[in-house]
Amino acid sequence: MDADLKELLDNFKSYNPAQDTILIEKAYNFAKAAHEGQKRLTGEPFFIHAVAVAKIMLEHKLDVDTISAALLHDVVEDTPATVAEIEKNFNKDIAAMVAGLTKIDKLENTSADEETAENWRKMLIAVSHDMRIILIKLADRMHNMKTLDALPPPRQKEKALETLTLYAPLAQRLGMFSIKNELEDLSFKYLHPQEHKIVEDGVKRLEKDLDNKLAAFTKVLGGVLDKDQIPHKLLARVKNNFSIYRKMKKQNSGFDQIQDLLGVRIITDNKLDCYRALGALHANFKPVAGSFTDYIAMPKMNMYQSIHTTVFFEGALVEVQIRTEEMHRTCEYGIAAHWRYKLGSKADPHLDEKLNWIRQWIEWQRDLTAPREFLESFQTDINLSQIFVFTPKGDVKVLPERATPLDFAYLVHTEIGEHYSGALVNGKMVKMNSELKSGDICEIQTKKNAEPKAQWLEAAKTARARSKIKTYLRAKGVEF
Ligand code: MN
């Protein structure tokens, strides 16, 4: 067997030993034969690219279909092979993923700003039925960014800009943080070569110092947590180049003025211990005012959960993130965790819900009229495009901005949506189409004989509510 193929299979078996891998093997041989003789701009055989993309997907522990589709992702675009052929030789899911990726490639080849944005919207909507397509696309872009030297400089800048403004935020939305960081660092190098060199050299120069400081901090912190008998694992790192650069720009300062180059993660076993760890941390290290954010009580839409705080340590600042093992896994794998858990027995009951949120966010983009508005919504901080609304019992529901009480009702339960008769927001009656705000307490009133009407579609902003209403109207034969 081919050494590369063996490596792929061994890697897959390391996290999923029981699964049959025949499809991966077939995909490998099919793609290798199809790309035979083709070369990349780097001069290497083209097939190396397909294998590299599959390897990135393996790092995120994806399923057989995704690994196979990663190997096959360019065969329809770049060889005579067809989607029908892939469906015949493999399966429907793999064929649909390859078809989706081919479609993206076609849309991608434009550069005007408005068009790019519009294409992106189209692309996301077109492939949102299977997020694995987007994951493969991110891996594809990552490998292309790693081999960007082969392109002429103006094309390098163009690709890097697109990666920084579209692909990295997309990875962040999907909770794929390691891919996001790597895409940012790779883009940074081509977009701002001089600044990149300053940061890279600076980090290299301080490497020893920074490592010593991290070691000293984790030693003291470990002792503090031991004393309070808080179970923990500590992960320490120097921040990535792009986030250092971003800080420099934000503070309008040079590399030498940046104090918070260090990051430490405390991984503990449950939510309560996260807060105990926070208590121990703040009792022993002075926190920086205003640096504390609790994404455990208020999780982000991209599934991110952690407590963030920054503390002083020997004249430096250390950003500390506190999370449980489970939150950490979700942070590491993002939505990829969905397919991983599906394979095993320990399914995360919240993951489907979280995934629906991303789908819904993508669907939400349908309502934005101008491509530029879409682009803005895409690039703004994830926190800005979602709101937290409470049920009268205090449960928190996450909705996109501009969502209405009707959306809220459908989110709580389809039955409640379908029998909607009114809503109280913070104790006051409001219209069905009024916009909810973060922190609102929303109480839905229902009536037995209330039912969805065509006008409800004007008040419903979320994909979930809209599709439920349409299904109901269709069943009743109502025109809309
Ligand atoms: Mn490719």
CSV table of C-alpha atoms and ligand atoms in Angstrom, one decimal:
chain,number,residue,atom,x,y,z
A,1,MET,CA,0.0,0.0,0.0
A,2,ASP,CA,1.0,3.6,-0.8
A,3,ALA,CA,2.7,5.2,2.2
A,4,ASP,CA,0.5,8.3,2.1
A,5,LEU,CA,-2.6,6.1,2.0
A,6,LYS,CA,-1.4,4.1,4.9
A,7,GLU,CA,-0.8,7.2,6.9
A,8,LEU,CA,-4.3,8.5,6.2
A,9,LEU,CA,-5.9,5.2,7.2
A,10,ASP,CA,-3.8,4.9,10.4
A,11,ASN,CA,-4.7,8.4,11.3
A,12,PHE,CA,-8.4,7.7,10.8
A,13,LYS,CA,-8.2,4.5,12.8
A,14,SER,CA,-6.6,6.3,15.7
A,15,TYR,CA,-9.9,8.0,16.5
A,16,ASN,CA,-12.3,5.7,14.9
A,17,PRO,CA,-10.9,2.1,15.0
A,18,ALA,CA,-14.2,0.3,14.3
A,19,GLN,CA,-15.2,2.0,11.1
A,20,ASP,CA,-14.8,0.5,7.7
A,21,THR,CA,-12.4,2.6,5.7
A,22,ILE,CA,-12.8,1.1,2.2
A,23,LEU,CA,-14.4,4.3,0.9
A,24,ILE,CA,-11.3,6.4,1.9
A,25,GLU,CA,-9.1,3.9,0.1
A,26,LYS,CA,-11.3,3.9,-3.0
A,27,ALA,CA,-11.4,7.7,-3.0
A,28,TYR,CA,-7.6,7.9,-2.7
A,29,ASN,CA,-7.1,5.6,-5.6
A,30,PHE,CA,-9.8,7.3,-7.7
A,31,ALA,CA,-8.4,10.8,-7.2
A,32,LYS,CA,-4.8,9.7,-7.7
A,33,ALA,CA,-5.7,8.2,-11.0
A,34,ALA,CA,-7.8,11.1,-12.1
A,35,HIS,CA,-5.2,13.7,-11.3
A,36,GLU,CA,-2.4,11.6,-12.8
A,37,GLY,CA,0.1,13.8,-14.6
A,38,GLN,CA,-1.4,17.1,-13.4
A,39,LYS,CA,1.0,19.5,-11.7
A,40,ARG,CA,0.4,22.4,-9.2
A,41,LEU,CA,1.9,25.8,-9.8
A,42,THR,CA,4.5,24.8,-7.2
A,43,GLY,CA,5.6,22.1,-9.6
A,44,GLU,CA,4.5,19.3,-7.3
A,45,PRO,CA,2.0,16.6,-8.5
A,46,PHE,CA,-1.5,17.9,-8.1
A,47,PHE,CA,-2.6,15.0,-6.0
A,48,ILE,CA,-0.5,16.1,-3.1
A,49,HIS,CA,-3.0,18.9,-2.6
A,50,ALA,CA,-5.9,16.5,-2.3
A,51,VAL,CA,-4.0,14.4,0.3
A,52,ALA,CA,-3.1,17.6,2.2
A,53,VAL,CA,-6.7,18.7,2.4
A,54,ALA,CA,-7.7,15.2,3.6
A,55,LYS,CA,-5.0,15.4,6.3
A,56,ILE,CA,-6.4,18.7,7.6
A,57,MET,CA,-9.8,17.1,7.8
A,58,LEU,CA,-8.3,14.1,9.7
A,59,GLU,CA,-6.8,16.5,12.2
A,60,HIS,CA,-10.3,17.6,13.0
A,61,LYS,CA,-11.3,14.0,13.3
A,62,LEU,CA,-14.0,14.0,10.6
A,63,ASP,CA,-16.0,11.0,9.3
A,64,VAL,CA,-15.3,8.6,6.3
A,65,ASP,CA,-17.5,10.6,3.9
A,66,THR,CA,-15.8,13.9,4.6
A,67,ILE,CA,-12.3,12.4,4.3
A,68,SER,CA,-13.3,10.7,1.0
A,69,ALA,CA,-14.9,13.9,-0.3
A,70,ALA,CA,-11.7,15.9,0.6
A,71,LEU,CA,-9.6,13.5,-1.5
A,72,LEU,CA,-12.1,13.9,-4.4
A,73,HIS,CA,-12.8,17.6,-4.0
A,74,ASP,CA,-11.1,18.8,-7.2
A,75,VAL,CA,-11.7,15.8,-9.5
A,76,VAL,CA,-14.9,17.2,-11.1
A,77,GLU,CA,-13.5,20.7,-11.4
A,78,ASP,CA,-10.1,19.7,-12.8
A,79,THR,CA,-10.5,16.2,-14.5
A,80,PRO,CA,-13.1,14.6,-16.8
A,81,ALA,CA,-14.7,12.8,-13.8
A,82,THR,CA,-18.4,13.7,-13.2
A,83,VAL,CA,-20.6,13.9,-10.1
A,84,ALA,CA,-22.7,11.0,-11.4
A,85,GLU,CA,-19.6,8.9,-11.6
A,86,ILE,CA,-18.8,9.7,-8.0
A,87,GLU,CA,-22.3,8.9,-6.9
A,88,LYS,CA,-22.1,5.6,-8.6
A,89,ASN,CA,-18.7,4.7,-7.2
A,90,PHE,CA,-19.1,6.2,-3.7
A,91,ASN,CA,-22.4,7.5,-2.3
A,92,LYS,CA,-24.9,10.3,-2.5
A,93,ASP,CA,-23.4,12.3,0.4
A,94,ILE,CA,-19.9,12.2,-1.0
A,95,ALA,CA,-21.1,13.1,-4.5
A,96,ALA,CA,-23.2,16.1,-3.1
A,97,MET,CA,-20.1,17.4,-1.2
A,98,VAL,CA,-17.9,17.2,-4.3
A,99,ALA,CA,-20.7,18.9,-6.3
A,100,GLY,CA,-20.9,21.7,-3.7
A,101,LEU,CA,-17.2,22.2,-3.7
A,102,THR,CA,-17.2,22.4,-7.5
A,103,LYS,CA,-19.9,25.0,-7.4
A,104,ILE,CA,-17.9,27.1,-4.9
A,105,ASP,CA,-14.9,27.0,-7.2
A,106,LYS,CA,-17.0,28.4,-10.0
A,107,LEU,CA,-18.4,31.2,-7.9
A,108,GLU,CA,-15.0,32.0,-6.4
A,109,ASN,CA,-13.4,33.1,-9.6
A,110,THR,CA,-14.4,36.8,-9.5
A,111,SER,CA,-12.7,39.6,-7.6
A,112,ALA,CA,-15.0,42.7,-7.6
A,113,ASP,CA,-16.0,43.4,-4.1
A,114,GLU,CA,-19.8,43.4,-4.5
A,115,GLU,CA,-19.7,40.3,-6.6
A,116,THR,CA,-17.5,38.5,-4.1
A,117,ALA,CA,-19.9,39.3,-1.3
A,118,GLU,CA,-22.9,38.2,-3.4
A,119,ASN,CA,-21.1,35.0,-4.4
A,120,TRP,CA,-20.3,34.3,-0.9
A,121,ARG,CA,-23.9,34.6,0.2
A,122,LYS,CA,-24.9,32.3,-2.6
A,123,MET,CA,-22.3,29.9,-1.8
A,124,LEU,CA,-23.1,29.7,1.9
A,125,ILE,CA,-26.8,29.3,1.2
A,126,ALA,CA,-26.1,26.7,-1.5
A,127,VAL,CA,-24.0,24.5,0.7
A,128,SER,CA,-25.6,25.1,4.1
A,129,HIS,CA,-27.5,21.8,3.9
A,130,ASP,CA,-24.2,20.1,4.6
A,131,MET,CA,-21.6,22.0,6.6
A,132,ARG,CA,-19.0,19.5,5.8
A,133,ILE,CA,-18.7,21.1,2.4
A,134,ILE,CA,-17.6,24.3,4.1
A,135,LEU,CA,-15.1,22.5,6.3
A,136,ILE,CA,-13.5,21.0,3.3
A,137,LYS,CA,-13.4,24.4,1.6
A,138,LEU,CA,-11.7,25.8,4.6
A,139,ALA,CA,-9.1,23.1,4.5
A,140,ASP,CA,-8.7,23.6,0.8
A,141,ARG,CA,-8.0,27.3,1.3
A,142,MET,CA,-5.6,26.6,4.2
A,143,HIS,CA,-3.5,24.4,2.0
A,144,ASN,CA,-3.6,26.9,-0.9
A,145,MET,CA,-2.5,29.6,1.5
A,146,LYS,CA,0.5,27.5,2.6
A,147,THR,CA,1.6,27.2,-1.0
A,148,LEU,CA,0.9,30.8,-2.0
A,149,ASP,CA,4.5,31.5,-2.8
A,150,ALA,CA,3.9,29.9,-6.2
A,151,LEU,CA,1.5,32.7,-7.3
A,152,PRO,CA,2.6,36.1,-8.6
A,153,PRO,CA,2.6,38.8,-5.8
A,154,PRO,CA,-0.6,40.7,-6.8
A,155,ARG,CA,-2.5,37.4,-6.7
A,156,GLN,CA,-1.0,36.5,-3.4
A,157,LYS,CA,-2.3,39.7,-1.9
A,158,GLU,CA,-5.7,39.2,-3.4
A,159,LYS,CA,-6.0,35.6,-2.0
A,160,ALA,CA,-4.7,36.7,1.3
A,161,LEU,CA,-7.2,39.5,1.6
A,162,GLU,CA,-10.0,37.2,0.7
A,163,THR,CA,-8.8,34.7,3.2
A,164,LEU,CA,-8.6,37.3,6.0
A,165,THR,CA,-12.0,39.0,5.3
A,166,LEU,CA,-14.1,35.9,4.4
A,167,TYR,CA,-12.5,32.6,5.2
A,168,ALA,CA,-11.1,33.4,8.6
A,169,PRO,CA,-14.4,34.9,9.9
A,170,LEU,CA,-16.2,31.9,8.5
A,171,ALA,CA,-13.9,29.5,10.4
A,172,GLN,CA,-14.6,31.6,13.5
A,173,ARG,CA,-18.3,31.4,13.0
A,174,LEU,CA,-18.1,27.7,12.7
A,175,GLY,CA,-16.0,27.5,15.9
A,176,MET,CA,-13.0,26.2,14.0
A,177,PHE,CA,-10.5,28.3,15.9
A,178,SER,CA,-7.2,26.5,15.0
A,179,ILE,CA,-8.1,26.9,11.3
A,180,LYS,CA,-9.1,30.6,11.9
A,181,ASN,CA,-5.8,31.4,13.6
A,182,GLU,CA,-3.7,29.7,11.0
A,183,LEU,CA,-5.6,31.4,8.1
A,184,GLU,CA,-5.1,34.8,9.8
A,185,ASP,CA,-1.4,34.2,10.3
A,186,LEU,CA,-0.9,33.0,6.7
A,187,SER,CA,-2.8,36.0,5.3
A,188,PHE,CA,-0.9,38.5,7.6
A,189,LYS,CA,2.4,37.4,6.1
A,190,TYR,CA,1.3,38.3,2.6
A,191,LEU,CA,-0.8,41.4,3.3
A,192,HIS,CA,1.7,43.1,5.6
A,193,PRO,CA,5.1,41.5,5.1
A,194,GLN,CA,7.0,44.2,7.0
A,195,GLU,CA,4.8,44.2,10.1
A,196,HIS,CA,4.7,40.4,9.9
A,197,LYS,CA,8.5,40.4,10.1
A,198,ILE,CA,8.5,42.8,13.0
A,199,VAL,CA,6.2,40.6,15.0
A,200,GLU,CA,7.8,37.3,14.0
A,201,ASP,CA,11.3,38.6,14.8
A,202,GLY,CA,10.0,40.2,18.1
A,203,VAL,CA,8.5,36.9,19.3
A,204,LYS,CA,11.6,35.0,18.3
A,205,ARG,CA,13.8,37.5,20.2
A,206,LEU,CA,11.7,37.3,23.3
A,207,GLU,CA,11.0,33.6,23.0
A,208,LYS,CA,13.2,32.5,25.9
A,209,ASP,CA,11.9,35.3,28.1
A,210,LEU,CA,8.3,34.5,27.2
A,211,ASP,CA,8.7,30.8,27.8
A,212,ASN,CA,10.3,31.4,31.2
A,213,LYS,CA,7.5,33.7,32.2
A,214,LEU,CA,4.9,31.3,31.1
A,215,ALA,CA,6.6,28.5,33.0
A,216,ALA,CA,6.8,30.7,36.1
A,217,PHE,CA,3.2,31.7,35.9
A,218,THR,CA,1.8,28.2,35.3
A,219,LYS,CA,3.9,27.0,38.3
A,220,VAL,CA,2.4,29.5,40.7
A,221,LEU,CA,-1.1,29.1,39.2
A,222,GLY,CA,-0.8,25.3,39.5
A,223,GLY,CA,0.1,25.6,43.1
A,224,VAL,CA,-2.8,27.9,43.8
A,225,LEU,CA,-5.3,25.6,42.2
A,226,ASP,CA,-3.8,22.5,43.9
A,227,LYS,CA,-4.2,24.2,47.3
A,228,ASP,CA,-7.9,24.7,46.6
A,229,GLN,CA,-8.2,21.2,45.2
A,230,ILE,CA,-9.4,22.3,41.9
A,231,PRO,CA,-8.7,19.7,39.2
A,232,HIS,CA,-6.9,21.3,36.3
A,233,LYS,CA,-4.8,20.9,33.2
A,234,LEU,CA,-2.9,24.1,32.1
A,235,LEU,CA,-2.1,25.0,28.5
A,236,ALA,CA,0.3,27.9,27.9
A,237,ARG,CA,1.1,29.6,24.7
A,238,VAL,CA,2.5,32.8,23.1
A,239,LYS,CA,-0.4,34.4,21.2
A,240,ASN,CA,-0.5,34.1,17.4
A,241,ASN,CA,1.3,36.7,15.3
A,242,PHE,CA,-1.9,38.2,13.8
A,243,SER,CA,-3.5,38.7,17.2
A,244,ILE,CA,-0.4,40.5,18.4
A,245,TYR,CA,-0.5,42.7,15.3
A,246,ARG,CA,-4.1,43.4,15.8
A,247,LYS,CA,-3.4,44.5,19.3
A,248,MET,CA,-0.5,46.8,18.1
A,249,LYS,CA,-2.9,48.4,15.6
A,250,LYS,CA,-5.7,48.8,18.2
A,251,GLN,CA,-3.3,50.4,20.7
A,252,ASN,CA,-1.4,52.2,18.0
A,253,SER,CA,1.8,51.0,19.5
A,254,GLY,CA,5.0,49.1,18.5
A,255,PHE,CA,5.8,45.5,19.3
A,256,ASP,CA,7.8,46.5,22.3
A,257,GLN,CA,4.9,48.2,24.0
A,258,ILE,CA,2.6,45.1,23.7
A,259,GLN,CA,2.4,43.6,27.2
A,260,ASP,CA,-0.1,40.8,26.7
A,261,LEU,CA,1.7,38.3,24.6
A,262,LEU,CA,0.9,35.4,26.8
A,263,GLY,CA,-2.2,33.2,27.0
A,264,VAL,CA,-2.9,30.4,29.5
A,265,ARG,CA,-5.9,28.0,29.5
A,266,ILE,CA,-7.2,26.3,32.6
A,267,ILE,CA,-9.1,23.2,31.7
A,268,THR,CA,-11.1,21.8,34.6
A,269,ASP,CA,-13.8,19.2,35.0
A,270,ASN,CA,-17.1,21.0,35.5
A,271,LYS,CA,-18.8,24.4,35.3
A,272,LEU,CA,-18.7,25.0,39.1
A,273,ASP,CA,-14.9,24.3,39.1
A,274,CYS,CA,-14.5,26.9,36.3
A,275,TYR,CA,-15.9,29.6,38.7
A,276,ARG,CA,-13.8,28.2,41.6
A,277,ALA,CA,-10.7,28.5,39.4
A,278,LEU,CA,-11.7,32.0,38.5
A,279,GLY,CA,-12.0,32.8,42.2
A,280,ALA,CA,-8.6,31.3,43.0
A,281,LEU,CA,-7.1,33.2,40.1
A,282,HIS,CA,-8.4,36.6,41.0
A,283,ALA,CA,-7.6,36.1,44.7
A,284,ASN,CA,-4.0,35.6,43.8
A,285,PHE,CA,-3.4,37.7,40.7
A,286,LYS,CA,-4.7,41.2,40.2
A,287,PRO,CA,-7.1,41.2,37.3
A,288,VAL,CA,-7.0,44.0,34.6
A,289,ALA,CA,-10.2,46.1,35.0
A,290,GLY,CA,-12.7,45.5,32.3
A,291,SER,CA,-11.0,42.3,30.9
A,292,PHE,CA,-13.5,39.8,32.4
A,293,THR,CA,-16.1,38.2,30.1
A,294,ASP,CA,-18.2,35.1,30.9
A,295,TYR,CA,-18.9,33.1,27.8
A,296,ILE,CA,-20.0,30.2,29.9
A,297,ALA,CA,-23.1,31.9,31.3
A,298,MET,CA,-23.6,33.6,27.9
A,299,PRO,CA,-22.2,31.3,25.2
A,300,LYS,CA,-21.5,32.6,21.8
A,301,MET,CA,-23.5,31.5,18.8
A,302,ASN,CA,-20.4,29.7,17.4
A,303,MET,CA,-20.6,27.4,20.4
A,304,TYR,CA,-17.6,29.0,22.1
A,305,GLN,CA,-17.7,28.7,25.9
A,306,SER,CA,-15.0,30.0,28.2
A,307,ILE,CA,-14.4,32.5,31.0
A,308,HIS,CA,-11.9,35.2,29.9
A,309,THR,CA,-9.9,37.4,32.1
A,310,THR,CA,-6.5,39.1,32.0
A,311,VAL,CA,-4.3,39.2,35.1
A,312,PHE,CA,-1.0,40.9,36.0
A,313,PHE,CA,2.1,38.7,36.5
A,314,GLU,CA,5.5,40.1,37.1
A,315,GLY,CA,5.0,43.2,35.0
A,316,ALA,CA,3.4,41.3,32.1
A,317,LEU,CA,-0.3,40.6,31.3
A,318,VAL,CA,-1.5,37.1,30.9
A,319,GLU,CA,-4.8,36.3,29.3
A,320,VAL,CA,-6.5,33.4,31.0
A,321,GLN,CA,-9.3,31.3,29.6
A,322,ILE,CA,-11.1,28.9,31.9
A,323,ARG,CA,-13.3,26.1,30.5
A,324,THR,CA,-14.3,22.5,31.0
A,325,GLU,CA,-12.8,19.5,29.1
A,326,GLU,CA,-16.0,19.3,27.0
A,327,MET,CA,-16.0,23.1,26.2
A,328,HIS,CA,-12.4,22.7,25.3
A,329,ARG,CA,-13.2,19.9,22.8
A,330,THR,CA,-15.9,22.0,21.2
A,331,CYS,CA,-13.5,24.9,20.9
A,332,GLU,CA,-10.9,22.7,19.3
A,333,TYR,CA,-13.1,21.0,16.8
A,334,GLY,CA,-16.0,23.4,16.4
A,335,ILE,CA,-18.8,22.1,14.3
A,336,ALA,CA,-16.6,19.2,13.2
A,337,ALA,CA,-17.3,17.8,16.6
A,338,HIS,CA,-20.8,17.2,15.3
A,339,TRP,CA,-19.8,14.4,12.9
A,340,ARG,CA,-17.3,13.1,15.4
A,341,TYR,CA,-19.8,12.6,18.1
A,342,LYS,CA,-22.3,11.2,15.7
A,343,LEU,CA,-19.9,8.3,15.1
A,344,GLY,CA,-19.4,7.5,18.8
A,345,SER,CA,-21.8,6.8,21.6
A,346,LYS,CA,-21.3,10.0,23.6
A,347,ALA,CA,-23.5,12.3,21.6
A,348,ASP,CA,-23.6,15.9,22.7
A,349,PRO,CA,-27.3,16.7,23.0
A,350,HIS,CA,-26.7,20.4,22.5
A,351,LEU,CA,-24.6,20.0,19.4
A,352,ASP,CA,-27.6,19.7,17.0
A,353,GLU,CA,-29.1,22.8,18.5
A,354,LYS,CA,-25.8,24.6,18.1
A,355,LEU,CA,-25.4,23.5,14.5
A,356,ASN,CA,-28.9,24.7,13.8
A,357,TRP,CA,-27.9,28.0,15.0
A,358,ILE,CA,-25.2,28.3,12.4
A,359,ARG,CA,-27.6,27.1,9.8
A,360,GLN,CA,-30.0,29.6,10.9
A,361,TRP,CA,-27.4,32.4,10.9
A,362,ILE,CA,-26.6,31.5,7.3
A,363,GLU,CA,-30.3,31.4,6.4
A,364,TRP,CA,-30.7,34.7,8.1
A,365,GLN,CA,-28.4,36.2,5.4
A,366,ARG,CA,-31.1,35.7,2.9
A,367,ASP,CA,-32.9,38.6,4.3
A,368,LEU,CA,-30.1,41.1,4.0
A,369,THR,CA,-30.7,43.0,0.8
A,370,ALA,CA,-27.4,44.5,-0.2
A,371,PRO,CA,-24.3,42.3,-0.7
A,372,ARG,CA,-22.3,44.9,1.3
A,373,GLU,CA,-24.6,44.5,4.2
A,374,PHE,CA,-24.0,40.8,4.1
A,375,LEU,CA,-20.3,41.4,4.0
A,376,GLU,CA,-20.6,43.6,7.0
A,377,SER,CA,-22.7,41.3,8.9
A,378,PHE,CA,-20.3,38.6,8.1
A,379,GLN,CA,-17.3,40.4,9.4
A,380,THR,CA,-18.7,42.0,12.5
A,381,ASP,CA,-18.0,40.5,15.8
A,382,ILE,CA,-20.1,37.4,16.4
A,383,ASN,CA,-21.4,39.0,19.6
A,384,LEU,CA,-23.1,41.8,17.7
A,385,SER,CA,-25.3,39.7,15.5
A,386,GLN,CA,-27.0,37.8,18.2
A,387,ILE,CA,-29.2,38.6,21.1
A,388,PHE,CA,-30.1,36.8,24.3
A,389,VAL,CA,-33.7,36.8,25.3
A,390,PHE,CA,-35.1,35.2,28.4
A,391,THR,CA,-38.2,33.1,29.0
A,392,PRO,CA,-40.3,34.1,32.1
A,393,LYS,CA,-38.6,31.2,33.9
A,394,GLY,CA,-35.1,32.6,33.1
A,395,ASP,CA,-34.0,30.2,30.4
A,396,VAL,CA,-31.9,32.0,27.9
A,397,LYS,CA,-32.6,31.8,24.1
A,398,VAL,CA,-30.2,33.0,21.5
A,399,LEU,CA,-31.6,34.8,18.5
A,400,PRO,CA,-30.2,36.8,15.6
A,401,GLU,CA,-30.5,40.6,15.8
A,402,ARG,CA,-33.9,41.8,14.6
A,403,ALA,CA,-35.7,38.7,15.7
A,404,THR,CA,-39.3,39.1,16.8
A,405,PRO,CA,-41.6,37.6,19.5
A,406,LEU,CA,-42.9,35.3,16.8
A,407,ASP,CA,-39.4,34.0,16.2
A,408,PHE,CA,-39.0,33.5,19.9
A,409,ALA,CA,-42.2,31.6,20.2
A,410,TYR,CA,-41.2,29.2,17.4
A,411,LEU,CA,-37.8,28.8,19.0
A,412,VAL,CA,-39.3,27.8,22.4
A,413,HIS,CA,-41.6,25.3,20.7
A,414,THR,CA,-43.4,24.8,17.3
A,415,GLU,CA,-46.7,24.3,19.1
A,416,ILE,CA,-46.3,27.7,20.9
A,417,GLY,CA,-45.5,29.4,17.6
A,418,GLU,CA,-48.5,27.9,15.9
A,419,HIS,CA,-50.9,29.0,18.6
A,420,TYR,CA,-49.3,32.4,19.1
A,421,SER,CA,-51.9,35.0,20.1
A,422,GLY,CA,-49.7,37.7,21.7
A,423,ALA,CA,-46.6,38.5,23.5
A,424,LEU,CA,-45.5,40.4,26.6
A,425,VAL,CA,-42.0,41.8,26.5
A,426,ASN,CA,-40.7,42.9,30.0
A,427,GLY,CA,-44.4,42.8,31.1
A,428,LYS,CA,-45.8,45.0,28.2
A,429,MET,CA,-47.9,43.9,25.3
A,430,VAL,CA,-46.0,44.2,22.0
A,431,LYS,CA,-46.7,43.6,18.4
A,432,MET,CA,-45.8,40.3,16.8
A,433,ASN,CA,-43.2,42.1,14.5
A,434,SER,CA,-41.5,44.2,17.2
A,435,GLU,CA,-37.7,43.7,17.5
A,436,LEU,CA,-36.4,42.0,20.5
A,437,LYS,CA,-33.3,43.2,22.4
A,438,SER,CA,-30.7,41.4,24.5
A,439,GLY,CA,-31.9,41.0,28.0
A,440,ASP,CA,-35.6,41.2,27.2
A,441,ILE,CA,-37.9,38.8,29.0
A,442,CYS,CA,-40.5,37.5,26.6
A,443,GLU,CA,-43.7,35.8,27.5
A,444,ILE,CA,-45.8,34.3,24.7
A,445,GLN,CA,-49.5,34.0,25.0
A,446,THR,CA,-51.3,31.3,23.1
A,447,LYS,CA,-54.9,30.5,22.2
A,448,LYS,CA,-56.2,27.1,21.2
A,449,ASN,CA,-57.8,28.4,18.0
A,450,ALA,CA,-54.9,30.6,16.9
A,451,GLU,CA,-53.1,29.4,13.8
A,452,PRO,CA,-50.4,30.6,11.3
A,453,LYS,CA,-51.5,33.1,8.7
A,454,ALA,CA,-49.7,34.3,5.5
A,455,GLN,CA,-49.0,37.7,7.2
A,456,TRP,CA,-47.0,36.0,9.8
A,457,LEU,CA,-44.3,35.6,7.3
A,458,GLU,CA,-43.7,39.4,7.5
A,459,ALA,CA,-43.1,39.1,11.3
A,460,ALA,CA,-41.0,36.0,11.2
A,461,LYS,CA,-37.3,36.7,10.6
A,462,THR,CA,-35.6,33.4,11.4
A,463,ALA,CA,-35.4,30.5,9.0
A,464,ARG,CA,-36.8,28.2,11.6
A,465,ALA,CA,-40.0,30.2,12.1
A,466,ARG,CA,-40.4,30.9,8.4
A,467,SER,CA,-40.1,27.4,7.3
A,468,LYS,CA,-42.5,26.1,10.0
A,469,ILE,CA,-45.1,28.7,9.0
A,470,LYS,CA,-44.7,27.8,5.3
A,471,THR,CA,-45.1,24.1,6.1
A,472,TYR,CA,-48.3,24.8,8.0
A,473,LEU,CA,-49.7,27.1,5.3
A,474,ARG,CA,-48.9,24.6,2.5
A,475,ALA,CA,-50.6,21.8,4.4
A,476,LYS,CA,-53.7,24.0,4.8
A,477,GLY,CA,-53.6,25.0,1.1
A,478,VAL,CA,-53.2,28.7,2.0
A,479,GLU,CA,-51.5,30.9,-0.6
A,480,PHE,CA,-48.5,32.9,0.4
B,1,MN,MN,-8.6,22.3,-4.1
